[in-house]
Amino acid sequence: MAHLSCTIEGDLAILCLHNPPQNRIGVEMIDELRQALHTIEISDARAVLLRANGPDFSYGGDIEPWPDWTEREMRTRFETFMWTFNQFERLSVPTVTAVQGLCFGGGFELALRSDVIFAGESARFGHSEQSIAIVTLLGGVYRVAERAGRSRAMEWAMTSEQVPAAEMERFGVVNKIVPDDELDDAATSFARKLAGPTKAHAAHKALLRTWAIGGVAAADEAMFDIALPLFHTHDSRTAIPAAIKALRSGAPRPAMPFQGR
């Protein structure tokens, strides 16, 4: 694919934006992302790493064709973009994004769809949309609010400030900062580590999604419908007896070779 690649390396799927230097997100990249997500969904991958080639993660949307789109076409295009980003967000396996350099606009909104964000120490994030008098079209402002709070999300969206990675980490948008030259190795290693009890990871993702939509009461209501099937998984049936055996013998709980089933 011309703008994005998808490779499966054992348990890990690696998505890579490769349309440098700006890695802008346009119709072609979205089509390729949709195909890549389908490949991941039917594969044996149990974790996903999203990264980008070049000095910068992404400058955001490819705005050049926008003036030629009718309003009807624009709505259709952006609804497709939103649906595809949401498919990434709703993957049942853990997702990690590695961000280097600049991460703006739609690129930032794509990164926000992942479960965990690693950033190089020189990375900068921003909502560039207000500089062209529009809003964060793909759900960025309220996803930042979910992580950092309403007032901070509003400030960043209204100013298009280039926010350093350290500040993003301080407010909970970024999970971990590493030296720039260690970003790929650190994010890849962490993503591989998450390829463990993936049925349980999927349940946590479902619970947090329910909480985001309906709050604590809705998540409590859904809890046991989501949680109890985990007791019938291979991973749980193996791990719980091993943990009980360790408890009775006073030994440390053993690390389990989870299979994600």
mmCIF file of C-alpha atoms in Angstrom:
data_model
loop_
_atom_site.group_PDB
_atom_site.id
_atom_site.type_symbol
_atom_site.label_atom_id
_atom_site.label_comp_id
_atom_site.label_asym_id
_atom_site.label_seq_id
_atom_site.Cartn_x
_atom_site.Cartn_y
_atom_site.Cartn_z
ATOM 1 C CA MET A 1 0.000 0.000 0.000
ATOM 2 C CA ALA A 2 1.248 3.458 -0.898
ATOM 3 C CA HIS A 3 0.532 5.344 2.321
ATOM 4 C CA LEU A 4 0.393 2.712 5.055
ATOM 5 C CA SER A 5 1.791 -0.745 5.699
ATOM 6 C CA CYS A 6 0.575 -3.611 7.850
ATOM 7 C CA THR A 7 2.846 -6.454 8.890
ATOM 8 C CA ILE A 8 2.186 -9.324 11.282
ATOM 9 C CA GLU A 9 5.209 -10.389 13.311
ATOM 10 C CA GLY A 10 4.129 -13.288 15.482
ATOM 11 C CA ASP A 11 1.583 -11.998 17.992
ATOM 12 C CA LEU A 12 2.167 -8.352 17.030
ATOM 13 C CA ALA A 13 0.603 -6.415 14.143
ATOM 14 C CA ILE A 14 2.527 -3.306 13.113
ATOM 15 C CA LEU A 15 0.742 -0.472 11.331
ATOM 16 C CA CYS A 16 3.061 2.119 9.847
ATOM 17 C CA LEU A 17 2.185 5.439 8.219
ATOM 18 C CA HIS A 18 4.675 5.847 5.408
ATOM 19 C CA ASN A 19 3.809 8.941 3.424
ATOM 20 C CA PRO A 20 6.564 11.223 4.765
ATOM 21 C CA PRO A 21 7.574 13.889 5.355
ATOM 22 C CA GLN A 22 4.107 14.862 6.648
ATOM 23 C CA ASN A 23 2.201 11.562 6.710
ATOM 24 C CA ARG A 24 -1.006 13.411 5.966
ATOM 25 C CA ILE A 25 -4.248 11.473 6.269
ATOM 26 C CA GLY A 26 -6.388 11.465 3.165
ATOM 27 C CA VAL A 27 -8.826 9.274 1.302
ATOM 28 C CA GLU A 28 -6.181 6.816 0.096
ATOM 29 C CA MET A 29 -4.646 6.363 3.536
ATOM 30 C CA ILE A 30 -8.057 5.815 5.097
ATOM 31 C CA ASP A 31 -8.859 3.155 2.482
ATOM 32 C CA GLU A 32 -5.564 1.442 3.235
ATOM 33 C CA LEU A 33 -6.133 1.678 6.989
ATOM 34 C CA ARG A 34 -9.532 0.065 6.615
ATOM 35 C CA GLN A 35 -7.985 -2.825 4.665
ATOM 36 C CA ALA A 36 -5.203 -3.166 7.229
ATOM 37 C CA LEU A 37 -7.657 -3.309 10.127
ATOM 38 C CA HIS A 38 -9.539 -6.119 8.381
ATOM 39 C CA THR A 39 -6.247 -7.981 7.979
ATOM 40 C CA ILE A 40 -5.573 -7.595 11.700
ATOM 41 C CA GLU A 41 -9.077 -8.671 12.700
ATOM 42 C CA ILE A 42 -8.796 -11.987 10.820
ATOM 43 C CA SER A 43 -5.190 -12.624 11.881
ATOM 44 C CA ASP A 44 -3.756 -14.189 15.025
ATOM 45 C CA ALA A 45 -2.303 -10.849 16.160
ATOM 46 C CA ARG A 46 -2.873 -10.204 19.861
ATOM 47 C CA ALA A 47 -1.539 -6.639 20.067
ATOM 48 C CA VAL A 48 -1.084 -3.747 17.630
ATOM 49 C CA LEU A 49 1.649 -1.127 17.325
ATOM 50 C CA LEU A 50 0.952 2.032 15.305
ATOM 51 C CA ARG A 51 4.012 4.005 14.237
ATOM 52 C CA ALA A 52 5.112 6.299 11.414
ATOM 53 C CA ASN A 53 8.113 6.693 9.143
ATOM 54 C CA GLY A 54 9.938 9.990 8.907
ATOM 55 C CA PRO A 55 10.791 12.695 11.428
ATOM 56 C CA ASP A 56 7.141 13.434 12.263
ATOM 57 C CA PHE A 57 4.191 11.222 13.125
ATOM 58 C CA SER A 58 1.602 13.182 11.125
ATOM 59 C CA TYR A 59 0.676 16.757 10.281
ATOM 60 C CA GLY A 60 -2.996 15.752 10.153
ATOM 61 C CA GLY A 61 -5.534 15.708 7.369
ATOM 62 C CA ASP A 62 -4.767 16.159 3.695
ATOM 63 C CA ILE A 63 -6.722 19.390 3.233
ATOM 64 C CA GLU A 64 -5.890 20.034 -0.434
ATOM 65 C CA PRO A 65 -8.992 18.342 -1.931
ATOM 66 C CA TRP A 66 -11.434 19.761 0.609
ATOM 67 C CA PRO A 67 -12.425 22.916 -1.332
ATOM 68 C CA ASP A 68 -13.500 20.733 -4.267
ATOM 69 C CA TRP A 69 -15.817 18.547 -2.209
ATOM 70 C CA THR A 70 -19.533 19.276 -2.040
ATOM 71 C CA GLU A 71 -21.032 19.325 1.437
ATOM 72 C CA ARG A 72 -22.630 15.950 0.772
ATOM 73 C CA GLU A 73 -19.315 14.452 -0.344
ATOM 74 C CA MET A 74 -17.523 16.021 2.602
ATOM 75 C CA ARG A 75 -19.957 14.477 5.065
ATOM 76 C CA THR A 76 -19.625 11.069 3.420
ATOM 77 C CA ARG A 77 -15.836 11.265 3.416
ATOM 78 C CA PHE A 78 -15.553 12.377 7.016
ATOM 79 C CA GLU A 79 -18.071 9.797 8.214
ATOM 80 C CA THR A 80 -15.893 7.151 6.554
ATOM 81 C CA PHE A 81 -12.811 8.600 8.238
ATOM 82 C CA MET A 82 -14.579 8.566 11.613
ATOM 83 C CA TRP A 83 -15.844 5.004 11.163
ATOM 84 C CA THR A 84 -12.361 3.770 10.241
ATOM 85 C CA PHE A 85 -10.683 5.527 13.171
ATOM 86 C CA ASN A 86 -13.328 4.047 15.460
ATOM 87 C CA GLN A 87 -12.647 0.566 14.091
ATOM 88 C CA PHE A 88 -9.052 0.993 15.223
ATOM 89 C CA GLU A 89 -10.261 2.200 18.617
ATOM 90 C CA ARG A 90 -12.585 -0.797 18.968
ATOM 91 C CA LEU A 91 -10.101 -3.528 18.113
ATOM 92 C CA SER A 92 -10.434 -6.194 20.775
ATOM 93 C CA VAL A 93 -6.667 -6.431 21.277
ATOM 94 C CA PRO A 94 -4.399 -3.877 23.014
ATOM 95 C CA THR A 95 -3.125 -1.039 20.829
ATOM 96 C CA VAL A 96 -0.022 1.107 21.330
ATOM 97 C CA THR A 97 0.972 4.199 19.338
ATOM 98 C CA ALA A 98 4.543 5.501 19.090
ATOM 99 C CA VAL A 99 4.671 9.235 18.346
ATOM 100 C CA GLN A 100 7.747 11.116 17.214
ATOM 101 C CA GLY A 101 8.130 14.724 16.120
ATOM 102 C CA LEU A 102 4.917 16.570 15.291
ATOM 103 C CA CYS A 103 1.502 14.978 15.835
ATOM 104 C CA PHE A 104 -1.276 17.324 14.732
ATOM 105 C CA GLY A 105 -4.922 17.345 13.673
ATOM 106 C CA GLY A 106 -6.152 14.034 12.340
ATOM 107 C CA GLY A 107 -2.861 12.369 13.204
ATOM 108 C CA PHE A 108 -3.410 13.319 16.842
ATOM 109 C CA GLU A 109 -6.988 12.070 16.639
ATOM 110 C CA LEU A 110 -5.756 8.724 15.294
ATOM 111 C CA ALA A 111 -3.186 8.397 18.086
ATOM 112 C CA LEU A 112 -5.928 9.132 20.635
ATOM 113 C CA ARG A 113 -7.777 6.024 19.465
ATOM 114 C CA SER A 114 -5.038 3.775 20.865
ATOM 115 C CA ASP A 115 -5.028 2.337 24.364
ATOM 116 C CA VAL A 116 -1.507 3.513 25.193
ATOM 117 C CA ILE A 117 0.577 6.346 23.703
ATOM 118 C CA PHE A 118 4.369 6.354 23.854
ATOM 119 C CA ALA A 119 6.065 9.590 22.804
ATOM 120 C CA GLY A 120 9.610 10.602 22.060
ATOM 121 C CA GLU A 121 10.799 13.329 24.398
ATOM 122 C CA SER A 122 10.853 15.934 21.600
ATOM 123 C CA ALA A 123 7.336 15.096 20.329
ATOM 124 C CA ARG A 124 4.698 17.825 20.190
ATOM 125 C CA PHE A 125 0.931 17.472 19.894
ATOM 126 C CA GLY A 126 -1.753 19.883 18.782
ATOM 127 C CA HIS A 127 -5.219 20.537 17.419
ATOM 128 C CA SER A 128 -4.433 22.596 14.325
ATOM 129 C CA GLU A 129 -8.065 22.871 13.227
ATOM 130 C CA GLN A 130 -8.869 26.277 14.731
ATOM 131 C CA SER A 131 -6.107 27.780 12.560
ATOM 132 C CA ILE A 132 -8.389 27.101 9.572
ATOM 133 C CA ALA A 133 -11.597 27.940 11.480
ATOM 134 C CA ILE A 134 -12.986 24.413 11.893
ATOM 135 C CA VAL A 135 -13.311 21.916 14.743
ATOM 136 C CA THR A 136 -11.583 18.629 15.501
ATOM 137 C CA LEU A 137 -13.582 16.690 12.940
ATOM 138 C CA LEU A 138 -12.705 13.173 14.052
ATOM 139 C CA GLY A 139 -13.489 13.398 17.749
ATOM 140 C CA GLY A 140 -10.212 14.730 19.083
ATOM 141 C CA VAL A 141 -11.396 17.408 21.473
ATOM 142 C CA TYR A 142 -13.641 15.173 23.559
ATOM 143 C CA ARG A 143 -11.179 12.282 23.547
ATOM 144 C CA VAL A 144 -8.589 14.647 24.993
ATOM 145 C CA ALA A 145 -11.236 15.774 27.518
ATOM 146 C CA GLU A 146 -11.779 12.141 28.505
ATOM 147 C CA ARG A 147 -8.081 11.877 29.349
ATOM 148 C CA ALA A 148 -7.120 15.366 30.493
ATOM 149 C CA GLY A 149 -10.371 17.101 31.476
ATOM 150 C CA ARG A 150 -12.697 19.558 29.757
ATOM 151 C CA SER A 151 -10.886 22.802 30.518
ATOM 152 C CA ARG A 152 -7.517 21.590 29.254
ATOM 153 C CA ALA A 153 -9.088 20.106 26.123
ATOM 154 C CA MET A 154 -10.855 23.385 25.421
ATOM 155 C CA GLU A 155 -7.687 25.420 25.875
ATOM 156 C CA TRP A 156 -5.638 23.258 23.527
ATOM 157 C CA ALA A 157 -8.391 23.148 20.896
ATOM 158 C CA MET A 158 -8.987 26.912 20.937
ATOM 159 C CA THR A 159 -5.312 27.879 20.743
ATOM 160 C CA SER A 160 -3.814 25.212 18.442
ATOM 161 C CA GLU A 161 -0.910 25.247 20.878
ATOM 162 C CA GLN A 162 1.924 22.848 20.127
ATOM 163 C CA VAL A 163 1.951 20.961 23.409
ATOM 164 C CA PRO A 164 5.202 19.243 24.442
ATOM 165 C CA ALA A 165 5.127 15.537 25.186
ATOM 166 C CA ALA A 166 6.029 16.187 28.837
ATOM 167 C CA GLU A 167 2.895 18.273 29.351
ATOM 168 C CA MET A 168 0.764 15.704 27.566
ATOM 169 C CA GLU A 169 2.135 13.067 29.921
ATOM 170 C CA ARG A 170 1.483 15.277 32.959
ATOM 171 C CA PHE A 171 -2.202 15.549 32.029
ATOM 172 C CA GLY A 172 -2.628 11.876 31.184
ATOM 173 C CA VAL A 173 -2.922 12.080 27.407
ATOM 174 C CA VAL A 174 0.446 10.392 26.837
ATOM 175 C CA ASN A 175 1.298 7.328 28.911
ATOM 176 C CA LYS A 176 5.070 7.278 28.686
ATOM 177 C CA ILE A 177 7.907 9.447 27.346
ATOM 178 C CA VAL A 178 11.193 7.908 26.226
ATOM 179 C CA PRO A 179 14.329 9.286 24.562
ATOM 180 C CA ASP A 180 13.727 9.848 20.867
ATOM 181 C CA ASP A 181 16.227 7.219 19.784
ATOM 182 C CA GLU A 182 14.612 4.598 22.027
ATOM 183 C CA LEU A 183 10.998 5.195 20.968
ATOM 184 C CA ASP A 184 10.543 2.352 18.480
ATOM 185 C CA ASP A 185 12.231 -0.266 20.646
ATOM 186 C CA ALA A 186 10.399 0.800 23.817
ATOM 187 C CA ALA A 187 6.956 0.935 22.196
ATOM 188 C CA THR A 188 7.479 -2.348 20.353
ATOM 189 C CA SER A 189 8.647 -4.130 23.498
ATOM 190 C CA PHE A 190 5.665 -2.822 25.474
ATOM 191 C CA ALA A 191 3.197 -3.808 22.744
ATOM 192 C CA ARG A 192 4.624 -7.332 22.631
ATOM 193 C CA LYS A 193 4.256 -7.561 26.413
ATOM 194 C CA LEU A 194 0.544 -6.770 26.082
ATOM 195 C CA ALA A 195 0.003 -9.794 23.828
ATOM 196 C CA GLY A 196 -0.983 -11.803 26.909
ATOM 197 C CA PRO A 197 -4.480 -12.555 28.268
ATOM 198 C CA THR A 198 -6.129 -10.774 25.380
ATOM 199 C CA LYS A 199 -9.644 -11.893 26.282
ATOM 200 C CA ALA A 200 -9.236 -10.036 29.583
ATOM 201 C CA HIS A 201 -7.751 -7.009 27.797
ATOM 202 C CA ALA A 202 -10.781 -6.947 25.480
ATOM 203 C CA ALA A 203 -13.073 -7.036 28.516
ATOM 204 C CA HIS A 204 -11.305 -4.057 30.082
ATOM 205 C CA LYS A 205 -11.642 -2.158 26.818
ATOM 206 C CA ALA A 206 -15.357 -2.968 26.686
ATOM 207 C CA LEU A 207 -15.871 -1.842 30.281
ATOM 208 C CA LEU A 208 -14.076 1.448 29.722
ATOM 209 C CA ARG A 209 -16.056 2.052 26.541
ATOM 210 C CA THR A 210 -19.285 1.418 28.450
ATOM 211 C CA TRP A 211 -18.136 3.790 31.203
ATOM 212 C CA ALA A 212 -17.245 6.491 28.646
ATOM 213 C CA ILE A 213 -20.733 6.296 27.153
ATOM 214 C CA GLY A 214 -22.868 5.769 30.232
ATOM 215 C CA GLY A 215 -20.760 6.386 33.326
ATOM 216 C CA VAL A 216 -20.080 4.205 36.355
ATOM 217 C CA ALA A 217 -23.673 2.951 36.702
ATOM 218 C CA ALA A 218 -23.718 1.688 33.112
ATOM 219 C CA ALA A 219 -20.361 -0.041 33.562
ATOM 220 C CA ASP A 220 -21.548 -1.677 36.789
ATOM 221 C CA GLU A 221 -24.647 -2.907 34.961
ATOM 222 C CA ALA A 222 -22.526 -4.451 32.202
ATOM 223 C CA MET A 223 -19.781 -5.812 34.462
ATOM 224 C CA PHE A 224 -20.798 -9.424 34.935
ATOM 225 C CA ASP A 225 -22.054 -9.956 31.394
ATOM 226 C CA ILE A 226 -18.563 -8.950 30.285
ATOM 227 C CA ALA A 227 -16.526 -10.456 33.118
ATOM 228 C CA LEU A 228 -17.995 -13.880 33.867
ATOM 229 C CA PRO A 229 -17.243 -15.450 30.444
ATOM 230 C CA LEU A 230 -13.545 -14.885 31.210
ATOM 231 C CA PHE A 231 -13.693 -17.707 33.764
ATOM 232 C CA HIS A 232 -14.288 -20.132 30.884
ATOM 233 C CA THR A 233 -11.269 -19.072 28.830
ATOM 234 C CA HIS A 234 -8.207 -21.276 28.467
ATOM 235 C CA ASP A 235 -6.003 -18.556 29.968
ATOM 236 C CA SER A 236 -8.136 -18.198 33.081
ATOM 237 C CA ARG A 237 -8.615 -21.943 33.579
ATOM 238 C CA THR A 238 -4.831 -22.334 33.471
ATOM 239 C CA ALA A 239 -3.861 -19.292 35.523
ATOM 240 C CA ILE A 240 -6.294 -19.509 38.452
ATOM 241 C CA PRO A 241 -5.309 -23.040 39.582
ATOM 242 C CA ALA A 242 -1.619 -22.094 39.198
ATOM 243 C CA ALA A 243 -2.161 -19.003 41.338
ATOM 244 C CA ILE A 244 -3.987 -21.038 44.001
ATOM 245 C CA LYS A 245 -1.182 -23.617 44.038
ATOM 246 C CA ALA A 246 1.398 -20.844 44.503
ATOM 247 C CA LEU A 247 -0.676 -19.249 47.275
ATOM 248 C CA ARG A 248 -0.950 -22.497 49.223
ATOM 249 C CA SER A 249 2.755 -23.201 48.923
ATOM 250 C CA GLY A 250 3.848 -19.660 49.738
ATOM 251 C CA ALA A 251 5.568 -19.338 46.363
ATOM 252 C CA PRO A 252 5.357 -16.312 44.064
ATOM 253 C CA ARG A 253 2.531 -16.382 41.548
ATOM 254 C CA PRO A 254 4.039 -17.781 38.336
ATOM 255 C CA ALA A 255 4.163 -15.906 35.054
ATOM 256 C CA MET A 256 1.767 -17.639 32.716
ATOM 257 C CA PRO A 257 2.273 -18.392 29.017
ATOM 258 C CA PHE A 258 -1.068 -16.880 28.009
ATOM 259 C CA GLN A 259 -2.430 -17.831 24.613
ATOM 260 C CA GLY A 260 -5.195 -15.287 24.260
ATOM 261 C CA ARG A 261 -7.947 -17.857 24.207
#
